XYZ file of C-alpha atoms in Angstrom:
646
model
C -0.026 -0.072 -0.008
C 2.680 2.389 1.067
C 6.429 2.018 0.184
C 9.144 3.801 2.070
C 12.307 3.612 -0.063
C 15.921 4.411 0.763
C 14.783 7.196 3.121
C 17.505 9.469 4.536
C 16.892 12.472 6.834
C 19.679 14.664 8.094
C 19.653 17.304 10.734
C 22.686 19.657 10.610
C 24.651 17.033 8.676
C 23.896 14.291 11.154
C 21.763 11.387 9.671
C 18.696 10.517 11.698
C 17.672 7.776 9.235
C 20.208 6.053 7.051
C 18.626 4.619 3.810
C 15.781 2.922 5.561
C 12.845 1.167 3.773
C 9.787 -0.874 4.541
C 6.182 -1.351 3.345
C 2.789 -0.582 5.148
C 0.241 -2.996 4.005
C -3.541 -2.626 4.126
C -4.858 -3.278 7.740
C -1.394 -3.331 9.254
C -1.444 -2.275 12.870
C 2.178 -1.115 13.585
C 3.832 0.148 16.754
C 6.843 2.410 16.120
C 9.253 2.100 19.050
C 12.643 3.345 19.953
C 14.398 5.813 22.345
C 13.356 9.412 22.606
C 15.083 11.208 19.814
C 15.344 8.054 17.677
C 12.952 9.574 15.042
C 9.484 8.128 15.697
C 7.582 11.465 15.427
C 9.842 12.488 12.461
C 8.841 9.223 10.625
C 5.177 9.901 11.202
C 5.579 13.473 9.890
C 7.410 12.112 6.685
C 4.666 9.627 5.939
C 1.913 12.197 6.552
C 3.623 14.638 4.065
C 4.337 17.254 6.899
C 8.122 16.886 6.270
C 10.231 16.001 3.301
C 13.228 13.584 3.411
C 16.789 14.538 2.509
C 16.909 11.631 0.204
C 14.642 8.786 -0.864
C 10.938 8.780 -1.262
C 7.570 7.684 0.229
C 5.220 6.352 -2.402
C 1.448 6.483 -1.592
C -1.376 5.473 -3.980
C -3.052 8.492 -5.490
C -6.444 7.925 -3.819
C -5.100 6.949 -0.376
C -6.438 9.063 2.471
C -4.304 9.682 5.540
C -5.371 10.811 9.162
C -2.593 12.218 11.261
C -2.848 13.048 14.962
C 0.331 14.878 16.214
C 1.323 15.269 19.862
C 0.836 19.053 19.692
C -1.363 21.153 17.467
C -2.930 24.550 16.977
C -6.636 24.254 17.631
C -9.551 26.119 15.785
C -11.463 28.730 17.685
C -15.087 29.944 17.375
C -16.796 26.479 16.955
C -18.715 24.142 19.264
C -17.605 20.498 19.768
C -20.187 19.270 17.306
C -19.379 22.021 14.759
C -15.713 21.225 14.829
C -16.307 17.472 14.659
C -18.652 17.811 11.786
C -15.760 19.135 9.786
C -14.859 15.453 9.313
C -17.654 15.186 6.889
C -17.106 18.395 4.893
C -16.221 16.123 1.910
C -19.603 14.641 2.030
C -21.346 17.952 2.227
C -19.332 19.020 -0.812
C -20.480 15.931 -2.690
C -24.034 16.656 -1.872
C -23.678 20.269 -3.011
C -22.108 19.040 -6.274
C -24.966 16.668 -6.741
C -27.567 19.470 -6.101
C -25.729 21.837 -8.465
C -25.626 19.219 -11.328
C -29.244 18.258 -10.787
C -30.215 21.949 -11.104
C -28.086 22.418 -14.149
C -29.664 19.332 -15.911
C -33.060 20.500 -15.042
C -32.658 23.890 -16.752
C -30.860 22.628 -19.783
C -32.544 21.444 -23.011
C -29.511 20.258 -25.167
C -30.422 16.670 -24.287
C -28.334 15.232 -27.122
C -25.154 17.272 -26.553
C -21.904 15.783 -25.510
C -21.730 18.221 -22.550
C -25.154 17.139 -21.255
C -24.201 13.461 -21.338
C -20.895 14.295 -19.545
C -22.849 16.025 -16.676
C -25.188 12.883 -16.374
C -22.199 10.618 -16.207
C -20.462 12.675 -13.656
C -23.588 12.992 -11.578
C -24.077 9.221 -11.650
C -20.531 8.590 -10.637
C -20.678 11.202 -7.724
C -24.031 9.612 -6.432
C -22.466 6.178 -6.414
C -19.267 7.408 -4.642
C -21.577 9.231 -1.999
C -23.355 6.024 -1.236
C -20.018 4.313 -0.609
C -18.555 7.066 1.704
C -21.752 8.176 3.515
C -22.874 5.338 5.796
C -26.085 7.229 6.468
C -26.690 9.322 9.524
C -23.322 10.781 10.372
C -24.820 12.771 13.227
C -25.259 9.469 15.017
C -21.626 8.533 14.354
C -20.523 11.778 15.642
C -22.358 11.265 18.828
C -21.266 7.618 19.335
C -17.514 8.612 18.696
C -17.655 11.765 21.059
C -19.328 9.702 23.856
C -16.733 6.923 23.405
C -13.932 9.485 23.783
C -15.455 10.649 27.079
C -17.623 13.583 26.114
C -21.013 14.048 27.812
C -23.933 14.963 25.512
C -24.119 18.190 27.428
C -20.753 19.065 26.064
C -21.662 18.861 22.429
C -22.830 22.582 22.087
C -20.080 24.037 24.324
C -17.422 26.118 22.668
C -14.121 24.296 21.971
C -12.342 27.206 23.624
C -13.900 26.225 26.934
C -12.030 22.892 26.924
C -8.332 22.174 27.971
C -5.699 21.183 25.451
C -6.239 17.526 26.329
C -9.967 17.622 25.608
C -9.383 19.683 22.231
C -6.921 16.799 21.276
C -9.895 14.358 21.783
C -11.941 16.447 19.356
C -9.254 16.317 16.724
C -9.009 12.512 17.374
C -12.803 12.221 16.871
C -12.547 14.067 13.519
C -9.728 11.875 12.261
C -11.616 8.599 13.332
C -14.795 9.885 11.591
C -13.047 10.494 8.387
C -12.242 6.636 8.218
C -8.959 7.272 6.507
C -7.047 4.332 4.772
C -4.104 5.135 7.122
C -4.217 6.363 10.641
C -0.944 7.982 12.151
C -1.225 8.473 15.846
C 1.395 10.102 17.906
C 0.839 9.355 21.677
C -2.980 9.186 21.339
C -3.569 7.987 24.950
C -1.860 10.915 26.723
C -5.071 12.759 27.263
C -7.531 9.876 27.592
C -8.982 8.136 30.665
C -9.005 4.413 31.000
C -12.581 3.869 29.635
C -11.805 5.988 26.588
C -8.469 4.170 25.906
C -10.383 0.938 26.023
C -13.031 2.353 23.551
C -10.131 3.508 21.217
C -8.540 0.058 21.520
C -11.752 -1.521 20.391
C -12.191 0.850 17.569
C -8.681 0.542 16.198
C -8.741 -3.334 16.364
C -12.098 -3.356 14.475
C -11.189 -0.720 12.063
C -10.485 -1.476 8.385
C -7.677 1.250 8.375
C -3.947 0.586 8.644
C -2.594 2.051 11.819
C 0.834 3.284 12.751
C 1.197 4.529 16.182
C 3.705 5.884 18.783
C 2.787 5.321 22.410
C 4.472 4.577 25.737
C 1.419 2.815 26.980
C 2.544 -0.759 26.951
C -0.964 -2.250 27.507
C -2.442 -0.115 24.715
C 0.085 -0.960 22.019
C -0.009 -4.696 23.075
C -3.768 -4.800 22.649
C -3.836 -2.809 19.281
C -0.680 -3.631 17.285
C 0.449 -6.827 15.638
C 3.709 -5.555 14.121
C 6.581 -3.595 15.775
C 9.152 -1.490 13.882
C 12.067 -0.399 16.089
C 14.164 2.602 15.105
C 17.745 2.440 16.469
C 20.910 4.212 15.413
C 19.369 5.388 12.136
C 18.278 1.896 11.029
C 14.942 0.051 11.374
C 14.229 -3.558 12.638
C 10.942 -4.943 11.529
C 9.222 -7.598 13.703
C 5.813 -9.249 12.660
C 4.714 -9.479 16.296
C 3.203 -7.381 18.985
C 5.327 -5.301 21.568
C 5.694 -7.974 24.259
C 6.951 -10.620 21.805
C 9.229 -7.967 20.203
C 10.951 -7.441 23.495
C 11.818 -11.140 23.625
C 13.066 -11.127 19.913
C 14.962 -7.857 20.412
C 16.912 -9.392 23.361
C 17.920 -12.280 21.070
C 18.948 -9.849 18.268
C 20.956 -7.703 20.655
C 22.773 -10.810 21.908
C 23.565 -11.791 18.264
C 24.814 -8.143 17.638
C 27.095 -8.352 20.597
C 28.524 -11.694 19.454
C 29.060 -10.477 15.891
C 30.613 -7.284 17.103
C 32.955 -9.016 19.490
C 34.031 -11.443 16.618
C 34.685 -8.486 14.325
C 36.657 -6.630 16.973
C 38.827 -9.737 17.394
C 39.361 -9.871 13.687
C 40.318 -6.233 13.591
C 42.831 -6.560 16.422
C 44.427 -9.712 14.830
C 44.688 -7.948 11.415
C 46.173 -4.801 12.941
C 48.762 -6.933 14.848
C 49.735 -8.603 11.595
C 50.154 -5.257 9.814
C 52.188 -3.845 12.793
C 54.420 -6.899 12.930
C 55.195 -7.282 9.223
C 55.010 -3.613 8.143
C 58.600 -3.323 7.369
C 59.334 -6.836 6.019
C 59.638 -6.768 2.241
C 58.651 -10.309 1.958
C 55.275 -9.633 3.519
C 54.546 -6.372 1.814
C 51.753 -7.850 -0.495
C 50.059 -9.459 2.497
C 50.301 -6.271 4.587
C 48.834 -4.140 1.780
C 46.102 -6.563 1.349
C 45.113 -6.456 4.947
C 45.240 -2.671 5.167
C 42.795 -2.564 2.169
C 40.725 -5.187 3.853
C 40.404 -2.991 6.931
C 39.722 0.077 4.809
C 36.749 -1.617 3.042
C 35.405 -3.227 6.254
C 31.970 -2.219 7.315
C 32.154 -1.674 11.044
C 29.426 -3.282 13.075
C 27.704 -1.396 15.847
C 25.778 -2.608 18.924
C 22.572 -0.764 19.731
C 23.180 1.631 22.516
C 21.564 0.009 25.359
C 21.835 0.808 29.160
C 21.927 -2.480 30.868
C 22.716 -0.978 34.277
C 20.120 -1.902 36.795
C 19.297 1.498 38.241
C 17.394 1.013 41.441
C 16.067 4.484 42.354
C 14.677 4.685 45.878
C 12.743 7.315 47.719
C 14.296 8.486 50.947
C 12.722 6.677 54.052
C 9.358 8.117 54.676
C 9.052 9.964 57.937
C 6.621 8.345 60.371
C 2.940 9.517 60.076
C -0.303 8.729 61.642
C -1.977 5.451 60.834
C -4.580 7.264 58.748
C -2.983 9.853 56.423
C -6.220 10.881 54.730
C -9.690 10.722 56.197
C -12.765 12.282 54.298
C -16.307 12.442 55.402
C -19.271 14.061 53.696
C -17.125 16.175 51.359
C -18.768 18.097 48.551
C -17.299 20.502 46.037
C -18.984 22.638 43.402
C -17.788 25.256 40.882
C -20.575 27.704 40.859
C -23.738 25.678 40.016
C -21.693 22.762 38.718
C -21.469 20.062 41.408
C -18.375 17.871 40.925
C -18.345 15.857 44.175
C -21.349 15.101 46.268
C -21.129 13.931 49.890
C -18.205 11.643 49.417
C -16.139 9.713 52.001
C -13.024 7.590 52.078
C -10.098 6.512 54.254
C -6.650 5.881 53.013
C -4.435 3.977 55.465
C -0.709 4.448 55.992
C 1.367 2.445 53.558
C -1.395 1.896 51.020
C -0.877 2.476 47.335
C -4.261 3.594 45.837
C -5.475 4.726 42.391
C -7.943 7.422 41.446
C -9.667 6.451 38.131
C -12.592 7.615 36.081
C -13.514 9.686 33.203
C -11.879 13.165 33.021
C -13.944 15.832 34.641
C -15.368 13.452 37.246
C -13.422 15.108 40.146
C -10.098 13.216 40.525
C -7.873 16.276 40.201
C -10.459 18.217 42.263
C -10.266 15.907 45.208
C -6.476 16.089 44.929
C -6.667 19.918 45.149
C -8.903 19.512 48.140
C -6.295 17.237 49.908
C -3.632 19.734 49.036
C -5.751 22.528 50.458
C -5.626 24.427 47.218
C -9.435 24.964 46.856
C -12.222 25.329 49.381
C -14.964 22.551 49.940
C -17.646 21.621 52.299
C -17.463 18.650 54.676
C -14.580 17.124 56.565
C -11.043 16.298 55.331
C -8.387 15.424 57.941
C -4.784 14.711 57.159
C -3.008 12.375 59.719
C -0.426 13.310 62.291
C 2.865 14.498 60.758
C 1.795 13.912 57.143
C 4.179 15.404 54.699
C 2.993 15.452 51.109
C 4.959 15.177 47.975
C 2.795 16.321 45.026
C 3.325 15.950 41.295
C 1.042 17.634 38.670
C 1.644 19.169 35.370
C 1.848 22.703 36.730
C 4.621 21.604 39.096
C 6.993 22.070 36.028
C 6.359 25.793 35.940
C 7.658 26.242 39.471
C 11.255 25.265 38.630
C 13.967 27.867 38.669
C 14.550 28.634 34.944
C 18.140 29.843 35.480
C 19.461 26.645 36.924
C 20.707 23.779 34.855
C 19.144 20.326 34.972
C 21.956 19.037 37.102
C 21.856 22.015 39.550
C 18.135 21.484 39.917
C 18.563 18.006 41.195
C 21.876 18.602 43.082
C 20.095 21.291 45.167
C 17.580 18.742 46.517
C 19.630 15.570 46.707
C 21.107 14.505 50.031
C 23.306 11.708 51.269
C 24.593 8.855 49.001
C 21.931 9.727 46.315
C 24.239 12.591 45.270
C 26.780 10.194 43.782
C 24.025 8.814 41.506
C 22.644 12.026 40.066
C 24.060 11.404 36.621
C 22.449 7.956 36.595
C 19.167 9.173 37.678
C 19.110 11.901 35.130
C 20.092 9.382 32.346
C 17.157 7.139 33.448
C 14.710 10.075 32.815
C 16.336 10.966 29.431
C 18.613 13.728 30.663
C 21.910 11.834 29.917
C 25.157 13.371 28.729
C 25.089 17.061 27.662
C 21.328 17.212 28.318
C 22.084 17.483 32.110
C 23.865 20.826 31.459
C 20.903 22.460 29.717
C 19.204 25.342 31.409
C 15.758 24.797 32.645
C 14.384 27.790 30.586
C 15.269 25.918 27.330
C 13.470 22.617 28.174
C 10.145 21.719 26.590
C 7.041 21.257 28.710
C 7.543 17.460 28.747
C 11.231 17.789 29.756
C 10.250 20.184 32.573
C 7.705 17.598 33.826
C 10.246 14.891 33.898
C 12.521 17.154 35.844
C 9.859 18.004 38.353
C 9.227 14.274 38.786
C 13.004 13.584 39.592
C 12.939 16.378 42.274
C 9.879 14.859 43.815
C 11.566 11.406 43.923
C 14.345 12.779 46.188
C 12.228 14.621 48.678
C 11.526 12.989 52.151
C 7.738 12.748 52.295
C 5.296 10.159 53.646
C 2.279 10.878 51.279
C 2.917 10.897 47.524
C 0.159 12.287 45.387
C 0.967 11.837 41.616
C -1.509 13.305 39.108
C -0.924 11.676 35.632
C 2.784 11.160 36.265
C 3.564 8.958 33.281
C 2.355 11.229 30.360
C 5.941 12.352 29.412
C 7.913 9.268 30.493
C 9.222 6.565 28.214
C 8.823 2.960 29.124
C 12.118 2.627 30.852
C 11.579 5.756 32.927
C 8.077 4.593 33.823
C 9.570 1.259 35.128
C 12.014 3.097 37.140
C 9.325 5.222 38.715
C 7.028 2.294 39.200
C 9.605 0.347 41.081
C 10.507 3.356 43.270
C 6.849 3.833 44.336
C 6.509 0.130 45.050
C 9.493 0.276 47.261
C 8.319 3.505 48.952
C 7.394 2.751 52.537
C 4.980 5.648 52.753
C 1.475 6.167 51.259
C 0.785 6.919 47.520
C -2.240 8.296 45.670
C -1.783 7.836 41.874
C -4.153 9.449 39.424
C -3.487 7.653 36.112
C -4.959 6.043 33.016
C -1.982 3.775 32.384
C -3.113 0.349 33.260
C 0.331 -1.165 32.752
C 1.805 1.265 35.254
C -0.895 0.718 37.888
C -0.864 -3.124 37.583
C 1.006 -4.554 40.509
C 1.391 -1.068 42.008
C -1.992 -0.378 43.687
C -4.031 -2.484 45.925
C -7.133 -0.461 46.018
C -9.012 1.608 43.222
C -11.279 4.566 43.884
C -13.673 5.057 40.988
C -14.914 8.538 40.256
C -18.295 8.946 38.529
C -21.671 10.557 38.835
C -20.314 13.000 41.536
C -19.548 9.961 43.776
C -16.466 7.943 44.706
C -16.601 4.285 44.950
C -14.018 1.972 46.516
C -12.820 -1.293 44.838
C -10.526 -3.619 46.657
C -7.839 -5.162 44.557
C -5.630 -4.073 41.651
C -6.445 -2.179 38.499
C -7.361 -5.393 36.449
C -9.538 -6.718 39.218
C -11.407 -3.364 39.015
C -11.649 -3.495 35.212
C -12.992 -7.211 35.382
C -15.517 -6.055 37.997
C -16.677 -3.219 35.638
C -16.808 -5.622 32.783
C -19.174 -7.993 34.753
C -21.194 -4.986 35.795
C -21.746 -3.887 32.236
C -22.741 -7.518 31.367
C -25.536 -7.446 33.931
C -26.931 -4.403 32.306
C -27.623 -6.134 28.976
C -31.232 -7.259 28.535
C -31.769 -10.804 27.310
C -34.653 -12.064 25.135
C -34.047 -15.641 24.080
C -34.051 -18.652 26.363
C -30.425 -19.359 25.821
C -29.602 -15.824 26.660
C -31.673 -16.207 29.831
C -29.602 -19.329 30.697
C -26.367 -17.397 30.096
C -27.640 -14.515 32.185
C -28.537 -16.853 35.010
C -25.144 -18.184 34.978
C -23.680 -14.669 34.895
C -25.882 -13.648 37.778
C -24.710 -16.750 39.745
C -21.058 -15.815 38.998
C -21.709 -12.184 39.662
C -23.453 -13.087 43.053
C -20.554 -15.095 44.110
C -18.222 -12.338 43.198
C -20.499 -9.757 44.876
C -20.462 -11.941 48.089
C -16.704 -12.181 47.882
C -16.572 -8.433 47.288
C -18.943 -7.747 50.217
C -17.011 -9.935 52.540
C -13.792 -8.047 51.551
C -15.583 -4.764 51.997
C -16.819 -5.712 55.573
C -13.385 -6.695 56.544
C -12.023 -3.440 55.241
C -14.699 -1.633 57.252
C -13.599 -3.267 60.432
C -9.944 -2.568 59.640
C -10.788 1.089 58.919
C -12.726 1.347 62.242
C -9.736 -0.221 64.234
C -7.243 1.916 62.413
C -9.320 5.057 63.219
C -9.299 4.081 66.860
C -5.464 3.586 66.739
C -5.090 6.910 64.994
C -7.129 8.805 67.464
C -5.010 7.301 70.229
C -1.926 8.359 68.426
C -3.337 11.868 68.090
C -4.130 11.982 71.800
C -0.552 10.708 72.699
C 0.962 13.248 70.454
C -1.053 16.111 72.079
C -0.075 14.802 75.630
C 3.538 14.393 74.623
C 3.550 18.070 73.442
C 1.741 19.307 76.518
C 4.187 17.448 78.875
C 7.264 18.735 77.004
C 5.988 22.336 77.468
C 5.411 21.715 81.128
C 8.838 20.232 81.496
C 10.258 23.436 80.107
C 8.127 25.519 82.536
C 9.485 23.349 85.388
C 12.876 24.680 84.762
C 11.522 28.030 86.304
C 11.951 28.106 90.166
C 8.437 29.517 90.631
C 6.795 26.627 88.694
C 8.950 24.003 90.332
C 7.655 25.122 93.772
C 4.051 25.423 92.536
C 2.456 22.279 94.122
C -0.689 22.399 92.053
C 1.395 22.714 88.800
C 3.617 19.784 89.827
C 0.428 17.653 90.547
C -1.013 18.539 87.163
C 2.254 17.587 85.511
C 2.211 14.163 87.288
C -1.419 13.733 86.280
C -0.541 14.416 82.603
C 2.218 11.775 82.825
C -0.171 9.159 84.220
C -2.644 9.971 81.382
C 0.137 9.510 78.831
C 1.024 6.031 80.397
C -2.690 5.104 80.273
C -3.100 6.201 76.691
C 0.102 4.301 75.635
C -1.316 1.203 77.353
C -4.698 1.667 75.430
C -2.720 2.270 72.103
C -0.962 -1.112 72.570
C -4.171 -2.885 73.104
C -5.844 -1.194 70.119
C -2.811 -1.922 67.969
C -2.869 -5.660 68.834
C -6.567 -5.767 68.113
C -5.899 -4.194 64.669
C -3.079 -6.746 63.881
C -5.410 -9.569 64.899
C -8.168 -8.351 62.611
C -5.705 -8.082 59.578
C -4.274 -11.458 60.204
C -7.698 -13.312 60.537
């Protein structure tokens, strides 16, 4: 379908691609992979016609249609969501206008036998046939279905595009491209601004689409679900694997091992040849052989090994300062922006050491609740942070708070303490700031680079409650793995707002689902939650045939068993929360008494207080209260451990 032939691209004389070539066949679903800067986005731009190669060509059939979604774009203003999305069907409107114009012209002409009259009839017939092919019927219904699938509410349809954030406007552009049903879809990080449900909808669409797809994504679960072919760009060359990403990783490891063996063999041959030349350079009897070996080396095509960092970087957070047993407790919390209610009478408890996920469609209140926890916005109800909770917060706007006059290295060096300072270069390399990039000034960094730098700073701060709002959007797969392992090893509490299933899998043990102004707790990991949601959706389907009723009965039985299991876990969780709250209350009282006794001890240093009998008796009373409270705390803690272990 599409032929890439001897493609070469140079920037400042340095080749990015070196005579690469491959074919894109109909219905291919290809993942482009490689390190940041390898040329993935550049290759998409070349195929889409947005860039021209230094050498070589890209051959596309004349009637081929291409839909290209870049990472960043300039959005149109002055249109509603529906009006902007309808632009996907402008070609259909133009066809209908052409048909109306030709129909009117034929109705007014009387030269029925003329060649021109018959030419118009033929063109009209051809245009009508083409319209029937491209216009599936009611495109308004297609628009609604696509926008809802991408997370829009029907109440959003007539809102101005300018009212939406850049991420939501990217969804509008994606909807337009999908609705055009192009022969080839080129998607550059399409999931960055989608929630989990929208990503799953997009997966289903792409898998069922008749279009060929070439995509760049750092969402491992997404590319595994969608693609069946992987093209790796490395050192200016491409390696084409007819498998999905997970299988590609296995084959790539084998290829790398073969490369290393071939490279080592060639290096040995070069050393042996150079030794021969050096040994017999001045012997006349060997001059012919020496010259032959010299020419052999000159003509030799030197092998290279893909640059691969095999160091096992193990990035760890500093030990979390001790906090109360319940870092976050929320009761009857509500939040509205004007007349728009976002959260309605919600409640939840997050226990010390838990790793939890906030998931749900965009706009359902995840970031709003995070802002409430951070005390950045007002709300009604109760939100209590535990004793000595210190929050480490990452959101996209954190990047704007960096000092622009510092270098990347200085930014991290200023917050690093202890042994970690010896590993700053390694840490920066893991997050794509290796080599000269560490000496760049913050002010010249892109938005994505600043976000990654802000993430590294957070990783080095001594905190006990991490709140990460979409932390993986600008990280490649290796950096995400480093971050994930660091959070898993973190001995504090973590709240992660994310749509990245692969990142959340094995990381969180509880999921809070945001929807319809409420927050619902789901025990288990992210795939437990998704499975539960799938079963829930199955229950909503109405059945009409006997077989369907039998299937439904079986589903209800399975669902009932799962529900009982879920309810049992929920009841256990309720008991644990109650016991943890009692322990936390005791800890708070102990902390208050300790503070009060410490103040009284300071006062007892004064002679007048030391001789005040009433004050001394009060001091002794407080000490006895503290002893009693410590005893109660031990009893409550033992009861809590017993509940957890049974």
